[in-house]
Coordinates of C-alpha atoms and ligand atoms in Angstrom, one line a residue:
M5 CA 30.1 12.1 -20.4
S6 CA 29.2 13.6 -23.3
G7 CA 28.3 11.1 -25.4
G8 CA 25.9 9.3 -23.1
S9 CA 22.4 9.6 -21.6
L10 CA 21.0 11.3 -18.7
I11 CA 18.4 8.9 -17.1
V12 CA 16.2 11.4 -14.7
V13 CA 14.8 9.1 -11.7
L14 CA 12.0 10.4 -9.8
G15 CA 11.2 10.6 -6.2
D16 CA 8.5 8.0 -6.7
Q17 CA 10.3 5.7 -9.7
L18 CA 12.8 3.7 -7.0
S19 CA 12.9 0.6 -8.7
P20 CA 15.7 -1.3 -10.5
A21 CA 12.8 -2.4 -13.3
L22 CA 12.4 1.0 -14.3
P23 CA 11.8 1.7 -17.5
S24 CA 14.5 4.4 -18.4
L25 CA 16.8 2.2 -16.4
Q26 CA 16.3 -0.9 -18.5
A27 CA 16.7 1.2 -21.4
G28 CA 20.1 2.9 -20.5
D29 CA 23.4 2.2 -20.5
K30 CA 25.5 1.5 -16.9
A31 CA 29.1 1.9 -18.8
R32 CA 27.8 5.2 -21.2
D33 CA 24.9 7.1 -19.0
R34 CA 24.6 9.0 -15.4
V35 CA 21.4 8.8 -13.2
L36 CA 20.1 11.9 -12.0
I37 CA 17.7 11.4 -9.0
A38 CA 17.5 15.1 -6.6
E39 CA 15.7 16.3 -3.2
L40 CA 14.0 19.3 -4.3
I41 CA 12.4 21.8 -2.2
E42 CA 9.4 22.3 -4.7
E43 CA 8.4 18.4 -4.4
A44 CA 8.5 18.8 -0.6
T45 CA 6.4 21.6 -0.6
Y46 CA 4.2 21.9 -3.3
V47 CA 2.3 20.9 -0.8
R48 CA 3.4 20.8 2.3
H49 CA 3.9 16.9 2.7
H50 CA 3.4 15.3 6.8
K51 CA 7.7 15.6 7.5
K52 CA 7.5 11.5 8.2
K53 CA 6.3 11.2 4.3
I54 CA 9.1 13.1 3.7
A55 CA 11.9 11.8 6.0
F56 CA 10.1 8.4 4.5
I57 CA 11.3 9.9 0.4
F58 CA 14.0 11.0 1.3
S59 CA 15.7 7.9 2.7
A60 CA 15.0 5.5 0.3
M61 CA 16.0 8.2 -2.6
R62 CA 19.1 7.9 -1.1
H63 CA 18.7 4.0 0.1
F64 CA 18.4 3.7 -3.8
A65 CA 20.9 5.8 -5.5
E66 CA 23.3 3.0 -2.8
E67 CA 21.4 0.4 -4.8
L68 CA 21.6 1.9 -7.8
R69 CA 25.2 2.1 -7.4
A70 CA 25.9 -1.3 -6.0
A71 CA 24.4 -3.0 -9.2
G72 CA 27.4 -0.7 -11.8
W73 CA 25.7 2.6 -12.4
T74 CA 27.1 6.0 -11.8
V75 CA 24.6 8.3 -9.7
D76 CA 24.5 12.1 -9.0
Y77 CA 22.4 12.1 -6.2
V78 CA 21.8 16.1 -4.6
P79 CA 20.7 16.5 -1.2
L80 CA 18.4 18.7 -0.5
D81 CA 20.9 21.4 1.5
A82 CA 23.8 20.2 -1.6
P83 CA 25.5 24.0 -2.7
G84 CA 23.8 24.9 -6.0
N85 CA 20.6 23.1 -5.8
S86 CA 17.8 24.2 -7.7
G87 CA 14.8 22.8 -5.9
S88 CA 12.9 21.5 -8.9
F89 CA 13.1 19.2 -11.4
T90 CA 13.7 21.5 -14.2
G91 CA 17.0 23.5 -12.2
E92 CA 18.5 20.2 -11.4
V93 CA 18.0 18.8 -14.8
A94 CA 19.4 21.9 -16.4
R95 CA 22.5 21.5 -14.4
A96 CA 23.2 18.4 -15.2
V97 CA 22.5 19.3 -18.5
A98 CA 25.3 22.2 -18.8
A99 CA 27.7 19.9 -16.2
C100 CA 27.4 16.6 -18.9
K101 CA 26.1 17.4 -21.6
P102 CA 24.6 14.4 -22.4
E103 CA 23.3 13.2 -26.3
R104 CA 19.3 12.3 -24.6
I105 CA 17.8 12.5 -21.7
I106 CA 15.6 9.0 -20.9
V107 CA 12.8 9.6 -18.0
T108 CA 9.6 7.7 -17.4
E109 CA 6.7 9.3 -17.5
A110 CA 5.7 10.9 -14.5
G111 CA 2.8 10.2 -12.3
E112 CA 1.7 13.1 -12.1
W113 CA 0.2 16.1 -14.5
R114 CA 1.9 19.0 -12.7
V115 CA 5.6 17.4 -13.3
A116 CA 5.0 15.2 -17.0
Q117 CA 4.3 19.0 -18.0
M118 CA 7.0 20.2 -16.6
I119 CA 9.1 17.1 -18.7
A120 CA 7.2 18.0 -21.9
G121 CA 8.8 21.1 -21.4
W122 CA 12.9 19.8 -21.3
E123 CA 13.5 19.3 -25.0
A124 CA 12.7 22.9 -26.0
A125 CA 14.3 24.3 -23.3
F126 CA 17.9 22.4 -22.5
G127 CA 17.7 21.2 -27.0
V128 CA 18.6 17.5 -26.2
S129 CA 16.0 14.9 -27.4
V130 CA 14.0 13.9 -24.7
E131 CA 12.9 10.7 -24.8
V132 CA 9.7 10.2 -22.3
L133 CA 8.7 5.9 -21.9
P134 CA 5.3 4.6 -20.3
D135 CA 5.7 3.4 -17.1
T136 CA 5.5 -0.2 -17.1
R137 CA 4.7 -1.1 -13.7
F138 CA 1.4 -0.6 -13.8
I139 CA -0.7 -3.0 -15.5
C140 CA -3.0 -1.4 -17.5
P141 CA -0.8 0.9 -20.4
L142 CA -3.0 4.2 -20.4
P143 CA -4.4 3.6 -24.0
V144 CA -6.2 0.7 -23.0
F145 CA -7.8 2.1 -20.0
R146 CA -8.8 5.0 -22.8
E147 CA -10.5 2.9 -25.2
W148 CA -11.7 0.9 -22.7
A149 CA -12.8 3.9 -21.0
Q150 CA -14.5 5.1 -24.5
G151 CA -17.9 5.5 -25.5
R152 CA -19.1 4.8 -22.1
K153 CA -21.4 7.0 -19.7
S154 CA -19.9 5.8 -16.3
L155 CA -17.1 3.8 -15.5
R156 CA -17.2 1.0 -13.0
M157 CA -14.1 -0.6 -11.5
E158 CA -16.2 -4.2 -10.6
Y159 CA -16.2 -4.0 -15.1
F160 CA -12.4 -3.0 -15.5
Y161 CA -11.1 -5.0 -12.6
R162 CA -13.1 -8.6 -14.4
E163 CA -10.5 -7.0 -17.7
M164 CA -7.5 -7.0 -15.3
R165 CA -8.2 -9.9 -14.1
R166 CA -8.4 -12.0 -17.6
R167 CA -5.4 -9.5 -18.8
T168 CA -2.5 -11.1 -15.7
G169 CA -4.5 -14.5 -15.4
L170 CA -4.5 -13.9 -11.9
L171 CA -7.1 -15.8 -10.1
M172 CA -8.3 -17.4 -13.3
D173 CA -9.2 -21.2 -13.9
G174 CA -9.4 -21.2 -17.4
G175 CA -11.6 -18.3 -18.8
E176 CA -13.3 -18.4 -15.2
P177 CA -13.0 -16.9 -12.0
A178 CA -11.8 -18.9 -9.2
G179 CA -13.3 -19.7 -6.2
G180 CA -17.0 -19.1 -8.9
Q181 CA -17.5 -15.7 -8.2
W182 CA -15.5 -12.7 -9.5
N183 CA -16.2 -10.8 -6.0
F184 CA -16.5 -11.8 -2.7
D185 CA -17.1 -8.8 -0.8
A186 CA -20.6 -10.0 0.6
E187 CA -18.4 -11.7 3.4
N188 CA -15.7 -8.6 3.7
R189 CA -17.6 -7.0 6.5
K190 CA -17.4 -8.0 9.6
A191 CA -16.6 -5.4 13.2
A192 CA -13.7 -6.5 14.5
A193 CA -14.0 -7.5 18.1
P194 CA -11.4 -5.7 20.5
D195 CA -10.7 -9.6 22.1
L196 CA -9.1 -11.2 18.6
F197 CA -5.5 -10.8 18.1
M198 CA -4.0 -8.1 16.8
P199 CA -1.6 -8.2 14.0
R200 CA 1.3 -5.2 13.8
P201 CA 3.4 -3.6 11.1
P202 CA 7.2 -4.4 11.5
V203 CA 9.1 -2.0 12.6
F204 CA 12.5 -1.1 11.1
A205 CA 15.0 0.9 12.6
P206 CA 16.7 3.9 11.1
D207 CA 20.2 3.3 9.4
A208 CA 22.4 5.7 9.6
I209 CA 21.2 6.8 6.7
T210 CA 17.5 7.4 7.3
L211 CA 18.8 8.8 10.8
E212 CA 20.7 11.9 8.6
V213 CA 17.5 12.4 7.0
L214 CA 15.3 12.3 10.4
A215 CA 17.8 15.5 11.5
L216 CA 17.7 17.0 8.8
V217 CA 13.8 16.8 8.0
G218 CA 13.1 17.6 10.8
A219 CA 15.2 21.2 10.7
R220 CA 14.2 21.9 7.8
F221 CA 10.4 21.0 7.8
A222 CA 9.5 21.6 11.5
D223 CA 6.2 23.8 10.8
H224 CA 5.0 20.4 9.1
F225 CA 2.2 18.8 9.8
G226 CA 3.2 15.5 11.5
D227 CA 5.1 13.8 13.3
I228 CA 8.6 12.5 12.6
E229 CA 9.1 10.1 14.8
P230 CA 8.8 7.5 15.4
F231 CA 10.2 6.6 12.7
H232 CA 9.9 2.5 11.6
F233 CA 8.7 2.1 8.0
A234 CA 10.8 0.5 5.6
V235 CA 13.5 2.1 3.2
T236 CA 14.7 -0.3 1.5
R237 CA 13.7 -2.9 -1.2
R238 CA 14.2 -5.7 1.2
D239 CA 12.6 -4.3 4.2
A240 CA 9.6 -3.8 2.4
E241 CA 9.6 -7.1 1.3
A242 CA 9.6 -8.0 5.0
A243 CA 7.4 -6.0 6.0
F244 CA 4.8 -7.8 2.9
A245 CA 6.2 -11.2 3.8
A246 CA 4.9 -10.2 7.6
F247 CA 1.3 -8.6 6.6
V248 CA 0.8 -11.9 4.2
Q249 CA 1.7 -14.1 6.9
R250 CA 0.3 -12.4 10.3
A251 CA -2.8 -10.3 8.4
L252 CA -3.6 -11.6 4.6
P253 CA -6.3 -14.5 5.7
R254 CA -8.5 -11.7 7.9
F255 CA -7.8 -9.5 5.8
G256 CA -11.2 -9.9 3.5
D257 CA -13.2 -9.9 7.1
Y258 CA -11.7 -6.8 9.0
Q259 CA -11.1 -5.1 5.8
D260 CA -14.5 -1.8 6.6
A261 CA -13.8 -2.5 10.6
M262 CA -12.4 0.5 12.4
L263 CA -11.1 0.4 16.3
E264 CA -10.1 2.4 18.9
G265 CA -6.2 2.1 19.9
E266 CA -6.2 0.2 16.6
P267 CA -4.2 1.7 13.6
F268 CA -3.6 -0.7 11.1
L269 CA -6.1 -4.0 12.0
Y270 CA -5.6 -6.5 9.3
H271 CA -4.5 -3.7 6.7
A272 CA -1.3 -4.7 4.2
V273 CA 0.7 -0.8 5.2
I274 CA 2.1 -1.0 1.7
A275 CA 0.7 1.8 -0.2
Q276 CA 3.1 3.9 0.7
Y277 CA 6.1 1.1 -0.8
L278 CA 4.2 0.3 -3.9
N279 CA 3.3 3.4 -4.6
C280 CA 6.8 4.8 -4.2
G281 CA 8.5 1.7 -6.3
L282 CA 9.9 -0.5 -3.8
L283 CA 7.5 -2.8 -4.3
D284 CA 5.7 -4.2 -7.2
P285 CA 2.4 -4.8 -7.8
L286 CA 2.5 -7.3 -9.5
A287 CA 4.5 -9.8 -7.6
V288 CA 2.3 -9.0 -3.8
C289 CA -0.6 -10.1 -6.1
R290 CA 1.3 -13.2 -7.3
A291 CA 2.2 -13.9 -3.8
V292 CA -1.1 -13.8 -2.2
E293 CA -2.7 -16.2 -4.5
A294 CA 0.2 -18.2 -4.2
E295 CA -1.2 -18.3 -0.4
W296 CA -4.4 -19.4 -1.5
R297 CA -3.7 -21.5 -3.9
A298 CA -1.1 -23.5 -1.5
G299 CA -4.2 -23.2 1.4
R300 CA -3.3 -20.9 3.4
V301 CA -5.6 -17.9 2.7
P302 CA -9.4 -17.6 2.6
I303 CA -10.4 -16.8 -1.2
N304 CA -12.5 -14.1 0.4
A305 CA -8.8 -12.7 1.7
A306 CA -6.5 -13.1 -1.6
E307 CA -9.7 -11.6 -3.8
G308 CA -10.6 -8.3 -2.1
F309 CA -6.7 -7.8 -1.5
I310 CA -5.5 -8.7 -5.5
R311 CA -8.6 -6.2 -5.9
Q312 CA -7.5 -3.5 -4.2
I313 CA -4.4 -3.7 -6.2
I314 CA -5.6 -4.4 -9.7
G315 CA -8.7 -3.5 -9.8
W316 CA -8.6 -0.1 -7.5
R317 CA -5.5 0.9 -7.9
E318 CA -4.9 0.8 -11.5
Y319 CA -8.5 2.1 -12.1
V320 CA -8.1 5.6 -10.3
R321 CA -4.8 6.0 -12.2
G322 CA -6.6 5.7 -15.4
I323 CA -9.3 7.4 -14.7
Y324 CA -6.6 10.4 -13.0
W325 CA -5.4 10.1 -16.8
L326 CA -8.7 10.4 -18.4
T327 CA -10.0 13.4 -16.6
M328 CA -6.7 15.7 -16.1
P329 CA -6.0 18.3 -16.0
G330 CA -9.6 20.0 -15.2
Y331 CA -10.0 17.5 -12.2
E332 CA -8.5 18.8 -9.5
R333 CA -11.3 21.1 -9.6
R334 CA -13.9 19.3 -10.4
N335 CA -17.2 20.5 -7.5
Y336 CA -20.2 19.0 -8.9
L337 CA -21.9 19.5 -5.6
E338 CA -21.0 22.9 -4.8
H339 CA -19.0 22.8 -2.1
T340 CA -16.7 25.6 -0.5
R341 CA -16.8 25.5 3.2
V342 CA -13.1 25.6 4.6
L343 CA -11.9 22.7 6.3
P344 CA -12.2 22.5 9.3
E345 CA -8.7 22.9 11.7
F346 CA -9.2 19.3 13.5
Y347 CA -8.4 17.7 10.1
W348 CA -4.8 19.6 11.1
T349 CA -4.8 19.8 15.6
A350 CA -7.5 16.5 16.1
E351 CA -9.1 19.0 18.9
T352 CA -12.0 17.8 18.3
E353 CA -14.9 15.9 20.7
M354 CA -15.9 13.1 18.2
A355 CA -14.2 10.1 19.0
C356 CA -13.7 8.4 15.6
L357 CA -12.3 12.0 13.4
S358 CA -9.9 12.3 16.8
A359 CA -8.6 8.8 16.4
A360 CA -8.4 8.8 12.8
I361 CA -6.6 12.5 12.9
T362 CA -4.5 11.9 15.4
Q363 CA -2.6 8.4 13.5
T364 CA -2.3 10.4 10.9
R365 CA -0.4 12.7 12.6
T366 CA 1.7 10.4 14.3
H367 CA 2.2 7.5 11.7
A368 CA 1.1 9.6 8.2
Y369 CA -1.4 6.0 7.6
A370 CA -5.4 6.1 8.2
H371 CA -6.8 2.6 6.8
H372 CA -9.3 2.9 4.0
I373 CA -12.1 3.1 5.9
Q374 CA -11.0 5.5 8.2
R375 CA -10.2 7.8 4.7
L376 CA -13.7 7.0 2.9
M377 CA -16.2 6.9 5.8
V378 CA -14.8 9.4 8.6
T379 CA -12.3 11.9 7.8
G380 CA -14.4 11.7 4.1
T381 CA -17.4 11.5 4.6
F382 CA -17.6 14.7 7.1
A383 CA -16.1 16.6 4.6
L384 CA -19.0 15.0 2.3
I385 CA -22.0 16.2 4.4
A386 CA -20.8 19.6 5.9
G387 CA -20.5 20.7 2.5
I388 CA -16.4 21.1 2.8
D389 CA -14.1 22.2 -0.5
P390 CA -13.4 19.2 -2.4
H391 CA -10.1 21.0 -3.0
A392 CA -9.3 21.9 0.0
L393 CA -9.8 18.3 1.0
H394 CA -7.7 16.8 -1.8
E395 CA -4.8 19.0 -0.7
W396 CA -4.8 17.9 2.8
Y397 CA -4.9 14.2 1.9
L398 CA -2.3 14.7 -0.5
S399 CA 0.3 16.1 1.9
V400 CA -1.0 14.2 5.0
Y401 CA 0.0 10.1 3.7
A402 CA 2.6 8.0 3.9
D403 CA 1.5 7.2 0.1
A404 CA 0.1 9.8 -1.7
Y405 CA 0.4 10.8 -4.9
E406 CA -1.7 12.8 -6.9
W407 CA -2.8 10.5 -9.9
V408 CA -4.1 7.9 -6.6
E409 CA -4.9 10.8 -4.5
L410 CA -7.3 12.8 -6.6
P411 CA -9.7 9.7 -8.0
N412 CA -10.4 8.9 -4.5
T413 CA -10.9 12.3 -3.0
V414 CA -13.2 13.9 -5.4
G415 CA -14.2 11.1 -7.6
M416 CA -14.7 8.1 -4.7
S417 CA -15.1 10.5 -1.4
Q418 CA -16.4 13.7 -2.2
F419 CA -18.9 13.1 -5.5
A420 CA -17.3 15.7 -7.0
D421 CA -17.1 13.8 -10.5
G422 CA -21.1 13.7 -10.5
G423 CA -20.8 10.4 -10.2
L424 CA -18.1 9.2 -13.7
L425 CA -15.7 7.1 -11.0
A426 CA -18.3 6.0 -8.2
S427 CA -21.7 5.3 -7.9
K428 CA -23.6 7.2 -5.0
P429 CA -22.4 9.3 -2.9
Y430 CA -20.3 8.2 0.4
A431 CA -22.6 9.8 2.5
A432 CA -23.8 8.1 6.0
S433 CA -25.1 8.9 9.7
G434 CA -23.2 7.6 13.0
A435 CA -24.9 4.7 12.6
Y436 CA -22.0 3.2 9.9
I437 CA -19.7 4.1 12.4
N438 CA -21.1 2.5 15.4
R439 CA -21.5 -1.0 13.1
M440 CA -18.1 -1.3 12.2
S441 CA -16.3 0.3 15.5
N442 CA -16.2 0.6 18.3
H443 CA -16.0 4.3 18.5
C444 CA -19.0 5.9 19.5
G445 CA -18.5 4.2 23.1
N446 CA -16.2 6.3 23.8
C447 CA -18.0 9.4 21.9
R448 CA -18.8 12.4 24.0
Y449 CA -21.9 12.1 21.3
N450 CA -24.9 10.4 21.0
V451 CA -25.0 8.2 18.2
K452 CA -28.8 7.0 18.7
Q453 CA -29.7 10.6 18.8
R454 CA -30.4 12.5 15.3
T455 CA -30.3 16.2 16.7
G456 CA -30.3 18.0 19.1
P457 CA -26.7 19.8 21.1
D458 CA -25.5 15.7 22.1
A459 CA -26.4 13.9 19.1
C460 CA -23.6 12.4 17.2
P461 CA -23.0 15.7 14.2
F462 CA -23.1 12.6 11.7
N463 CA -26.9 12.2 12.2
P464 CA -27.8 15.9 11.5
L465 CA -25.7 16.7 9.0
Y466 CA -26.2 13.3 6.8
W467 CA -30.4 14.3 7.5
D468 CA -29.6 17.7 6.1
F469 CA -27.1 16.8 3.1
I470 CA -30.0 14.7 1.4
A471 CA -31.6 18.2 1.7
R472 CA -29.8 20.2 0.6
Q473 CA -28.4 17.8 -2.2
R474 CA -31.9 16.2 -2.7
G475 CA -32.3 18.1 -6.5
R476 CA -28.4 16.5 -7.7
I477 CA -29.2 13.1 -5.7
A478 CA -32.5 12.0 -6.5
G479 CA -32.7 10.3 -9.1
N480 CA -29.8 8.0 -8.0
P481 CA -31.0 5.0 -7.3
R482 CA -29.0 3.8 -4.4
M483 CA -30.1 7.1 -2.9
A484 CA -33.7 7.5 -3.5
Q485 CA -34.1 5.5 -0.5
M486 CA -32.6 7.7 1.8
V487 CA -34.1 10.7 -0.4
R488 CA -38.1 9.2 0.1
T489 CA -37.5 8.4 4.5
Y490 CA -36.3 12.3 4.9
D491 CA -39.3 13.8 3.0
K492 CA -41.7 11.3 5.0
F493 CA -40.0 13.2 8.4
A494 CA -42.3 15.1 9.5
D495 CA -41.7 18.8 9.0
A496 CA -41.0 20.4 12.9
E497 CA -38.0 17.1 12.4
K498 CA -36.8 18.9 9.6
A499 CA -36.4 21.5 11.1
R500 CA -34.9 20.3 14.2
I501 CA -32.6 18.8 11.7
A502 CA -32.2 21.8 10.3
A503 CA -31.5 24.2 13.3
S504 CA -28.7 21.1 14.8
A505 CA -26.4 20.8 11.5
A506 CA -26.5 24.7 11.2
A507 CA -24.7 24.8 14.8
I508 CA -22.9 22.4 14.1
L509 CA -21.5 24.1 10.9
A510 CA -22.0 27.8 12.7
R511 CA -19.1 25.9 15.1
L512 CA -16.9 24.6 12.2
Ligands
FAD617 P1 -4.8 -2.5 2.6 O1 -6.2 -2.1 2.1 O2 -4.1 -2.8 2.7 O3 -5.1 -1.9 0.8 C1 -4.1 -3.0 -0.4 C2 -3.7 -2.2 -1.3 O4 -4.4 -2.5 -2.8 C3 -3.3 -0.7 -0.6 O5 -1.4 -0.9 -0.3 C4 -3.0 0.6 -2.3 O6 -1.7 0.2 -3.2 C5 -4.2 -0.9 -3.3 N1 -5.6 0.4 -2.7 C6 -7.2 -0.4 -1.9 N2 -7.5 0.5 -1.7 C7 -7.4 1.7 -3.0 C8 -8.2 2.9 -3.5 N3 -9.0 2.6 -3.3 N4 -7.5 2.8 -4.5 C9 -5.9 3.0 -4.5 N5 -5.4 1.7 -4.5 C10 -5.8 1.2 -3.6 N6 -4.3 5.2 -1.3 C11 -3.1 5.5 -1.9 O7 -1.8 4.5 -2.6 N7 -2.2 6.6 -1.7 C12 -3.6 8.2 -1.8 O8 -2.8 9.1 -1.7 C13 -4.7 7.4 -1.1 N8 -5.5 8.5 -1.0 C14 -7.3 8.2 -0.1 C15 -7.9 9.2 0.1 C16 -9.2 9.0 0.0 C17 -9.8 10.3 0.0 C18 -9.9 7.5 0.0 C19 -10.7 6.9 0.7 C20 -9.0 6.3 0.3 C21 -7.1 6.5 -0.4 N9 -6.3 5.5 -0.7 C22 -5.3 5.9 -1.9 C23 -7.0 4.4 -0.9 C24 -6.6 3.7 0.2 O9 -7.0 4.4 1.4 C25 -5.0 3.7 0.7 O10 -4.5 2.8 -0.5 C26 -4.9 2.0 1.8 O11 -5.8 3.0 2.8 C27 -3.5 2.3 1.6 O12 -3.3 1.0 3.2 P2 -2.8 -0.5 2.7 O13 -1.8 -0.2 2.6 O14 -3.0 -0.6 4.5 O15 -4.6 -0.8 2.1
DLZ618 C1 6.9 13.4 -3.3 C2 8.1 13.9 -3.6 C3 8.9 14.7 -2.4 C4 8.7 15.0 -1.1 N1 10.3 14.7 -2.8 C5 10.9 14.5 -3.7 C6 12.4 15.2 -4.3 O1 12.6 15.7 -3.4 N2 12.6 14.9 -5.2 C7 11.9 13.9 -5.9 O2 12.3 13.4 -7.0 N3 11.0 13.4 -6.2 C8 10.2 13.8 -4.6 N4 8.9 13.1 -4.3 C9 7.6 12.5 -5.6 C10 7.6 13.7 -6.9 O3 6.5 14.6 -6.3 C11 7.0 12.6 -7.4 O4 8.1 11.9 -8.5 C12 5.8 13.0 -8.5 O5 4.9 13.1 -7.8 C13 5.9 12.3 -9.1 O6 4.5 13.1 -10.6

């Protein structure tokens, strides 16, 4: 190869539009894609997640070869596989003597640090290209954030609407409002039609990967089968099309709902495809806008969906790169309790937690409200160490990469950044889960009881959280009312809350 470039494609860069591929020359360059033990184990990822990524990588290598690229694909068990990005680039440089290395910037700070060392290590020039698959370039986010005391997604989101023209009529928001969230808080009734994401039967490549992952990562969390994820661009597009047709019209209405036995409800179940590059975020938003303009979905569904992607998804990425390194160790509330074992076993009598963790084990998926208001809120009010919780979320979900998971966990869910990302801690008693789900009816605990051995544990833990953290939260306008309510409780009730909370925490 002497003379051409080595194009390194990371496991979450499976897009033909990737800048490093666009900058390359099929006739002269080689593409390197490698299955790496270090990437599979720096946290012990869910078996289904590893299988999904390996299979999608193998299919992408085929896609590139069919398009005329020379691809060096290193399977996990290939002789000599060093197991790390830097080790595999070293081997490729020694074998091919490229003129330069081209890589699209890594999604994670950890990997970006590795790439930053390559030029000195190998004596070859390294071109790191911005990842244009995101809508907001990082310098634009930095400029937007500069000088603001607190950052709020809603204002950033409006900038993204203007930047993309999505749901804009001239300079004004389509439908006359930026945000239709007030219409998006309905609890789902069990007798509604419930769509399910399409299932894709594993092909020969996926079957080989399932056997490999089953054998090599047997002690990792999660069920490897049944395996139904799309692993090609075509199937990921089919999964998205099925969502648009069957679930999008009610996506907004039931975005916050939870139902026993319904792991997906009206959610898209596409984050794993967006985050590894099989789907393009702007393209899915344009498709959703077209559905609204054609009169096939209501504005609250289209706007709610587009806000998640050009708003939240881009916003958390901006926060990640603004605050790393260091953000992963933020712990504003000084929470230190170890992660309860039931986060791994699902063995708890709390029906909502058991459901969320069981489906996480089976599907490597839970929807946003389960992550935020069930596993997240419980950890927050129980005072769990946010770093341990971060490692849990990063390992158990098929869509989890640090740039998106960390701000959602440390910032949104655990308030561990002191309010940089979110305007209030997502602390709640059992009443929230009772309002938005049917879990409480099947639970051994009583959601109406505040204290005592039968009380829903969310209740005493919530009030105990308010009491423990009042010094840090009383000044927050969105928490002040709850602090005042707690203050009005009789001393005997406060003592019962403290005793009930202590008993639950001792059992954890
Ligand atoms: P839908 O509910 O159908 O939403 C559509 C799309 O919007 C998603 O596919 C996703 O790309 C985007 N989106 C929605 N909410 C967010 C958000 N808060 N941040 C970023 N993008 C969002 N999302 C991840 O992609 N990876 C993670 O590792 C991850 N970790 C999370 C951890 C915690 C503690 C919390 C509270 C949220 C986390 N999220 C994460 C955000 C959100 O829960 C998932 O994006 C969503 O559940 C994925 O399922 P879906 O594709 O069905 O999404
Ligand atoms: C998550 C993951 C896993 C499990 N395995 C690999 C792998 O074997 N090879 C690879 O290139 N990427 C993998 N990834 C995704 C990387 O961790 C991802 O590219 C970085 O998180 C982005 O910075």
